[in-house]
Tab-separated table of C-alpha atoms in Angstrom:
chain	number	residue	atom	x	y	z
A	1	MET	CA	87.187	76.489	74.813
A	2	LYS	CA	86.247	74.057	77.522
A	3	MET	CA	83.803	74.964	80.321
A	4	ILE	CA	85.574	75.942	83.524
A	5	ASN	CA	84.813	76.425	87.204
A	6	LEU	CA	86.239	79.828	88.084
A	7	ALA	CA	86.803	81.653	91.373
A	8	ILE	CA	87.387	85.386	91.821
A	9	VAL	CA	89.177	86.222	95.074
A	10	GLY	CA	88.724	89.850	96.067
A	11	ALA	CA	85.618	90.066	93.908
A	12	THR	CA	84.306	93.313	95.443
A	13	GLY	CA	87.536	95.286	95.017
A	14	LEU	CA	88.589	97.578	92.186
A	15	VAL	CA	90.551	94.940	90.252
A	16	GLY	CA	88.181	92.110	91.276
A	17	SER	CA	85.192	93.904	89.800
A	18	THR	CA	87.248	94.602	86.657
A	19	PHE	CA	88.000	90.853	86.332
A	20	LEU	CA	84.252	90.386	86.008
A	21	LYS	CA	83.869	93.266	83.570
A	22	VAL	CA	86.599	91.871	81.302
A	23	LEU	CA	85.081	88.382	81.491
A	24	GLU	CA	81.685	89.847	80.543
A	25	GLU	CA	83.301	91.194	77.388
A	26	LYS	CA	85.115	87.930	76.650
A	27	ASN	CA	81.949	85.811	76.633
A	28	TYR	CA	83.729	83.108	74.631
A	29	ILE	CA	85.360	82.097	77.935
A	30	LYS	CA	82.763	79.556	79.019
A	31	ILE	CA	82.133	79.446	82.774
A	32	LYS	CA	80.196	76.535	84.206
A	33	ASN	CA	80.354	77.652	87.845
A	34	LEU	CA	81.500	81.015	89.156
A	35	TYR	CA	82.484	81.504	92.797
A	36	LEU	CA	83.017	84.964	94.239
A	37	PHE	CA	85.133	85.329	97.374
A	38	ALA	CA	85.871	88.357	99.547
A	39	SER	CA	86.368	89.283	103.175
A	40	GLN	CA	83.831	88.537	105.874
A	41	LYS	CA	82.765	92.165	105.644
A	42	SER	CA	81.708	91.759	102.001
A	43	ALA	CA	80.180	88.288	102.327
A	44	GLY	CA	76.504	88.189	101.348
A	45	LYS	CA	76.706	90.914	98.715
A	46	ILE	CA	74.956	90.202	95.433
A	47	ILE	CA	76.885	90.653	92.172
A	48	THR	CA	75.321	90.257	88.731
A	49	PHE	CA	77.424	88.593	86.055
A	50	ARG	CA	76.170	87.577	82.608
A	51	ASN	CA	72.565	88.186	83.681
A	52	LYS	CA	72.815	85.932	86.730
A	53	ASN	CA	73.079	86.905	90.401
A	54	TYR	CA	75.883	85.545	92.570
A	55	VAL	CA	76.295	85.739	96.320
A	56	VAL	CA	79.754	86.743	97.551
A	57	GLU	CA	81.171	84.167	99.981
A	58	GLU	CA	83.673	84.683	102.768
A	59	LEU	CA	87.154	83.571	101.824
A	60	ASN	CA	88.013	80.706	104.162
A	61	THR	CA	89.471	77.213	103.886
A	62	GLN	CA	86.139	75.424	104.257
A	63	ASN	CA	84.493	77.415	101.451
A	64	ILE	CA	87.488	76.787	99.182
A	65	LEU	CA	87.786	73.046	99.747
A	66	SER	CA	84.040	72.425	99.425
A	67	LYS	CA	84.174	73.277	95.711
A	68	LYS	CA	85.790	71.951	92.559
A	69	ILE	CA	87.567	74.984	91.110
A	70	ASP	CA	89.724	74.882	87.984
A	71	PHE	CA	91.101	78.436	88.029
A	72	ALA	CA	91.200	81.276	90.545
A	73	LEU	CA	91.903	84.932	89.788
A	74	PHE	CA	93.319	86.633	92.880
A	75	SER	CA	93.327	90.344	93.702
A	76	ALA	CA	93.076	90.595	97.464
A	77	GLY	CA	96.549	91.693	98.588
A	78	GLY	CA	99.792	89.904	99.275
A	79	GLU	CA	98.990	88.602	102.751
A	80	THR	CA	95.730	87.060	101.572
A	81	SER	CA	97.509	85.454	98.631
A	82	LYS	CA	100.181	83.982	100.857
A	83	LYS	CA	97.539	82.547	103.168
A	84	TYR	CA	95.094	81.107	100.627
A	85	ALA	CA	96.722	80.645	97.202
A	86	GLN	CA	98.440	77.389	98.230
A	87	ILE	CA	95.114	76.017	99.500
A	88	PHE	CA	93.606	76.511	96.027
A	89	ALA	CA	96.743	75.191	94.329
A	90	LYS	CA	96.870	72.013	96.400
A	91	ASN	CA	93.228	71.438	95.531
A	92	SER	CA	94.161	71.114	91.801
A	93	CYS	CA	93.289	74.724	91.012
A	94	VAL	CA	95.525	77.055	88.963
A	95	VAL	CA	95.902	80.418	90.712
A	96	ILE	CA	96.647	83.604	88.749
A	97	ASP	CA	97.704	86.071	91.430
A	98	ASN	CA	97.745	89.840	91.040
A	99	SER	CA	99.726	90.593	94.206
A	100	SER	CA	103.498	90.747	94.674
A	101	ALA	CA	103.472	87.661	96.946
A	102	PHE	CA	104.915	85.163	94.451
A	103	ARG	CA	106.371	87.295	91.645
A	104	MET	CA	110.013	86.696	92.453
A	105	GLU	CA	109.625	83.069	93.510
A	106	LYS	CA	111.922	80.929	91.357
A	107	ASP	CA	109.293	78.312	90.493
A	108	VAL	CA	106.465	80.793	89.824
A	109	PRO	CA	106.145	82.131	86.241
A	110	LEU	CA	105.766	85.909	85.972
A	111	ILE	CA	103.728	86.391	82.810
A	112	VAL	CA	102.868	88.974	80.208
A	113	PRO	CA	101.119	86.806	77.586
A	114	GLN	CA	102.416	88.755	74.578
A	115	VAL	CA	106.005	88.471	75.832
A	116	ASN	CA	106.765	85.163	77.594
A	117	PRO	CA	103.779	82.754	77.279
A	118	GLU	CA	106.171	79.777	76.966
A	119	LYS	CA	106.890	80.125	80.721
A	120	LEU	CA	103.321	78.955	81.406
A	121	LEU	CA	104.396	75.438	80.535
A	122	LYS	CA	106.373	75.294	83.787
A	123	HIS	CA	103.770	76.497	86.295
A	124	LYS	CA	103.063	74.563	89.482
A	125	ASN	CA	99.477	75.812	89.901
A	126	ILE	CA	100.519	79.365	90.838
A	127	ILE	CA	101.169	82.035	88.214
A	128	ALA	CA	102.052	85.653	89.053
A	129	ASN	CA	100.692	88.749	87.355
A	130	PRO	CA	103.407	91.432	87.213
A	131	ASN	CA	103.251	94.928	88.679
A	132	CYS	CA	100.980	97.264	86.703
A	133	SER	CA	103.702	99.649	85.538
A	134	THR	CA	106.001	96.759	84.624
A	135	ILE	CA	103.372	95.006	82.479
A	136	GLN	CA	102.896	97.867	80.032
A	137	CYS	CA	106.628	98.243	79.404
A	138	MET	CA	107.341	94.628	78.524
A	139	ALA	CA	105.783	94.374	75.039
A	140	PRO	CA	107.635	97.381	73.577
A	141	LEU	CA	110.922	96.344	75.179
A	142	LYS	CA	110.517	92.766	73.915
A	143	ALA	CA	109.759	93.992	70.399
A	144	LEU	CA	112.980	95.990	70.366
A	145	ASP	CA	115.046	93.387	72.218
A	146	ASN	CA	114.274	90.933	69.415
A	147	LEU	CA	115.998	93.296	66.965
A	148	PHE	CA	118.713	95.122	68.860
A	149	GLU	CA	119.430	93.121	72.073
A	150	LEU	CA	118.446	95.167	75.121
A	151	LYS	CA	121.284	96.098	77.468
A	152	GLU	CA	119.953	98.806	79.805
A	153	VAL	CA	116.652	100.563	80.526
A	154	VAL	CA	115.593	103.624	82.528
A	155	PHE	CA	111.936	104.009	83.540
A	156	SER	CA	110.287	107.258	84.637
A	157	THR	CA	106.661	106.624	85.542
A	158	TYR	CA	103.603	108.826	85.862
A	159	GLN	CA	101.206	106.592	87.785
A	160	ALA	CA	97.496	107.181	88.350
A	161	VAL	CA	95.987	107.208	91.856
A	162	SER	CA	93.926	104.094	91.091
A	163	GLY	CA	97.221	102.239	91.366
A	164	SER	CA	96.682	102.679	95.118
A	165	GLY	CA	93.181	101.233	94.837
A	166	VAL	CA	90.045	102.892	96.153
A	167	LYS	CA	92.044	104.761	98.838
A	168	GLY	CA	94.000	106.636	96.205
A	169	LEU	CA	90.912	107.570	94.223
A	170	GLU	CA	89.211	108.784	97.409
A	171	ASP	CA	92.185	110.958	98.357
A	172	LEU	CA	92.171	112.655	94.962
A	173	LYS	CA	88.434	113.401	95.374
A	174	ARG	CA	89.021	114.685	98.925
A	175	ASN	CA	91.748	117.046	97.761
A	176	MET	CA	89.530	118.368	94.967
A	177	ARG	CA	87.051	119.267	97.711
A	178	GLU	CA	89.911	121.019	99.535
A	179	GLU	CA	90.037	118.284	102.190
A	180	LYS	CA	93.235	116.709	103.491
A	181	SER	CA	94.565	113.370	102.258
A	182	LEU	CA	93.881	110.375	104.487
A	183	PHE	CA	96.044	107.881	102.529
A	184	TYR	CA	98.860	109.788	100.831
A	185	PRO	CA	101.394	111.713	102.975
A	186	TYR	CA	100.587	114.915	101.048
A	187	GLN	CA	97.788	116.141	98.825
A	188	ILE	CA	97.836	114.584	95.359
A	189	TYR	CA	95.551	117.062	93.593
A	190	GLU	CA	97.699	119.595	91.691
A	191	ASN	CA	100.752	117.768	92.948
A	192	CYS	CA	103.097	114.863	92.093
A	193	LEU	CA	104.539	112.486	94.669
A	194	PRO	CA	107.918	110.840	93.864
A	195	HIS	CA	106.985	108.150	96.365
A	196	ILE	CA	105.177	104.890	95.531
A	197	GLY	CA	105.659	102.185	98.113
A	198	ASP	CA	107.914	102.399	101.152
A	199	PHE	CA	111.442	103.740	100.849
A	200	LEU	CA	114.284	101.263	101.194
A	201	ASP	CA	117.690	101.863	102.755
A	202	ASP	CA	119.297	102.449	99.365
A	203	GLY	CA	116.838	105.263	98.534
A	204	ASN	CA	114.723	103.285	96.068
A	205	THR	CA	111.074	102.559	96.763
A	206	ILE	CA	109.456	99.130	96.767
A	207	GLU	CA	107.636	100.058	93.538
A	208	GLU	CA	110.904	100.944	91.841
A	209	MET	CA	112.490	97.660	92.916
A	210	LYS	CA	109.480	95.783	91.547
A	211	MET	CA	110.077	97.312	88.114
A	212	ILE	CA	113.793	96.506	88.291
A	213	ASN	CA	113.479	92.895	89.402
A	214	GLU	CA	110.375	92.007	87.380
A	215	THR	CA	111.801	93.409	84.134
A	216	GLN	CA	114.850	91.151	84.472
A	217	LYS	CA	112.726	88.109	85.254
A	218	ILE	CA	110.146	88.579	82.489
A	219	LEU	CA	112.720	89.325	79.789
A	220	ASN	CA	115.064	86.696	81.245
A	221	LYS	CA	118.012	89.077	80.977
A	222	LYS	CA	120.405	90.426	83.616
A	223	ILE	CA	120.191	93.917	82.176
A	224	ARG	CA	120.738	97.176	84.025
A	225	VAL	CA	117.417	98.708	85.092
A	226	ASN	CA	116.753	102.028	86.827
A	227	ALA	CA	113.330	103.334	87.794
A	228	THR	CA	111.824	106.478	89.273
A	229	CYS	CA	108.125	106.040	90.082
A	230	VAL	CA	105.892	109.058	90.536
A	231	ARG	CA	102.239	109.321	91.555
A	232	VAL	CA	100.318	111.910	89.496
A	233	PRO	CA	96.832	113.430	89.998
A	234	ILE	CA	94.830	111.472	87.422
A	235	SER	CA	92.373	108.681	88.142
A	236	PHE	CA	93.292	105.954	85.667
A	237	CYS	CA	96.105	104.937	83.317
A	238	HIS	CA	99.841	104.867	83.956
A	239	SER	CA	102.331	106.540	81.641
A	240	VAL	CA	105.989	105.572	81.428
A	241	SER	CA	108.897	107.355	79.721
A	242	ILE	CA	111.365	104.637	78.670
A	243	TYR	CA	114.991	105.212	77.758
A	244	ALA	CA	116.640	102.018	76.481
A	245	LYS	CA	120.167	101.108	75.388
A	246	PHE	CA	120.951	98.172	73.097
A	247	LYS	CA	123.966	96.185	71.930
A	248	LYS	CA	123.242	96.894	68.269
A	249	GLU	CA	122.875	100.244	66.542
A	250	ILE	CA	119.274	101.472	66.296
A	251	ASP	CA	117.572	101.635	62.914
A	252	ILE	CA	114.652	103.865	63.844
A	253	ASN	CA	112.450	102.711	60.953
A	254	LEU	CA	112.961	99.054	61.863
A	255	ALA	CA	112.225	99.936	65.501
A	256	LYS	CA	108.974	101.684	64.678
A	257	ASN	CA	107.897	98.881	62.362
A	258	ALA	CA	108.582	96.266	65.068
A	259	LEU	CA	106.554	98.198	67.619
A	260	GLN	CA	103.703	98.764	65.177
A	261	ASN	CA	103.413	95.048	64.463
A	262	PHE	CA	103.895	93.574	67.935
A	263	ASP	CA	100.909	91.828	69.542
A	264	GLY	CA	99.138	93.987	72.111
A	265	ILE	CA	100.665	97.328	71.049
A	266	THR	CA	98.789	100.234	69.494
A	267	PHE	CA	101.371	102.475	67.817
A	268	LEU	CA	100.556	106.201	67.966
A	269	ASP	CA	103.521	108.162	66.627
A	270	ASP	CA	102.556	110.965	64.250
A	271	THR	CA	104.007	113.981	66.019
A	272	LYS	CA	103.311	116.338	63.110
A	273	ASN	CA	99.609	115.833	63.814
A	274	CYS	CA	99.993	115.605	67.629
A	275	VAL	CA	99.244	111.873	67.638
A	276	TYR	CA	100.831	110.227	70.680
A	277	PRO	CA	99.785	108.064	73.644
A	278	MET	CA	97.757	109.685	76.428
A	279	PRO	CA	95.793	108.361	79.423
A	280	ILE	CA	92.552	109.699	77.964
A	281	ILE	CA	93.055	107.359	74.971
A	282	ALA	CA	94.089	104.307	76.969
A	283	LYS	CA	91.313	104.409	79.571
A	284	ASN	CA	88.999	101.345	79.547
A	285	THR	CA	91.075	99.542	76.912
A	286	ASP	CA	93.458	96.579	76.998
A	287	SER	CA	96.115	97.815	74.611
A	288	VAL	CA	99.575	99.192	75.324
A	289	TYR	CA	99.966	102.537	73.534
A	290	VAL	CA	103.448	103.433	72.294
A	291	GLY	CA	104.699	106.649	70.686
A	292	ARG	CA	107.250	109.497	70.792
A	293	VAL	CA	109.828	106.974	69.543
A	294	ARG	CA	113.152	108.686	68.794
A	295	LYS	CA	116.871	107.918	68.720
A	296	ASP	CA	119.217	109.304	71.337
A	297	LEU	CA	121.004	112.277	69.793
A	298	PHE	CA	124.298	111.271	71.393
A	299	ASN	CA	124.177	107.452	71.433
A	300	LYS	CA	123.357	105.512	68.258
A	301	HIS	CA	122.551	102.425	70.385
A	302	ALA	CA	119.765	104.073	72.403
A	303	LEU	CA	116.234	105.388	71.991
A	304	SER	CA	113.366	106.891	73.983
A	305	MET	CA	109.644	106.215	73.860
A	306	PHE	CA	106.453	107.017	75.745
A	307	VAL	CA	104.125	104.193	76.811
A	308	VAL	CA	100.589	104.405	78.258
A	309	ALA	CA	98.121	101.742	79.429
A	310	ASP	CA	95.081	101.379	81.650
A	311	ASN	CA	96.609	100.218	84.938
A	312	ILE	CA	93.440	98.505	86.184
A	313	ARG	CA	92.769	96.679	82.927
A	314	LYS	CA	96.006	95.829	81.074
A	315	GLY	CA	98.035	96.549	84.207
A	316	ALA	CA	96.036	94.099	86.311
A	317	ALA	CA	92.695	92.473	85.448
A	318	SER	CA	92.986	92.088	81.668
A	319	ASN	CA	96.521	90.710	81.805
A	320	ALA	CA	95.356	88.065	84.292
A	321	VAL	CA	92.405	87.129	82.070
A	322	GLU	CA	94.743	86.964	79.069
A	323	ILE	CA	96.885	84.519	81.045
A	324	LEU	CA	93.745	82.460	81.661
A	325	GLU	CA	93.003	82.515	77.907
A	326	LYS	CA	96.524	81.237	77.141
A	327	LEU	CA	96.055	78.398	79.619
A	328	LEU	CA	92.745	77.445	78.046
């Protein structure tokens, strides 16, 4: 791999710090110069990466344009991405953005590297990282779509509080101390909130619409998609129950074999011995865990499965770094 000049935007945040952790592990990605950007509030902080100290710089136009940067990993929120991503891009830098700012833009590829890497050939210096809960569902759906032709999918999610960032984690800790939530509308400890993102006029939430729209774009299919997204009181790792309908009749052995052999999936489906995906298994890993695969009892063209992944790693930072690897 060639040596690169890399920027991390939002370097002090939950996903930003995980970018660095993943890059530490993938030391074959050779970095000539590393630039860490954050808000004015975080400027001046010292971060150690690969045994070297780096000073966090304020994200502003002058600091961006004064450097030769090949790639930038963004995780600083949609408004920040809208304001600064184009500045990087016009300065011959490829931006991999973790926010929702560009995901549904026609000319911006929305990438899960195991599913649609060919779309990277058409990028115009901005590439979007999908929503965390969407990312982990794409590999198993793609594996089965290749065999049976996906027609419809229903998602029911169980999403960790870290999906809300530090504020979500802090609310869970507050509630465990019998203090009131400051971020969520209700306590999250010993509770579930069927409410992720603002509600829209049709009754769906923004999070649910992300899963609907992004699934169609990534798989490049105008399939029917329904989603119910629920926040649950665990710290890390999202779980998703997936019910999928196909044009062809399901052969369950072929389905399981396809899932077991698809890149990025760890297949855990030995129910006799209680082997199935769980957040406690997925935490701090980059795999998508799939299990509880079974045919619909009443529809020979449909099946159900349970999918778990670390939402901060595979659902955000690791997927972005995997995109960088594909580009390199």
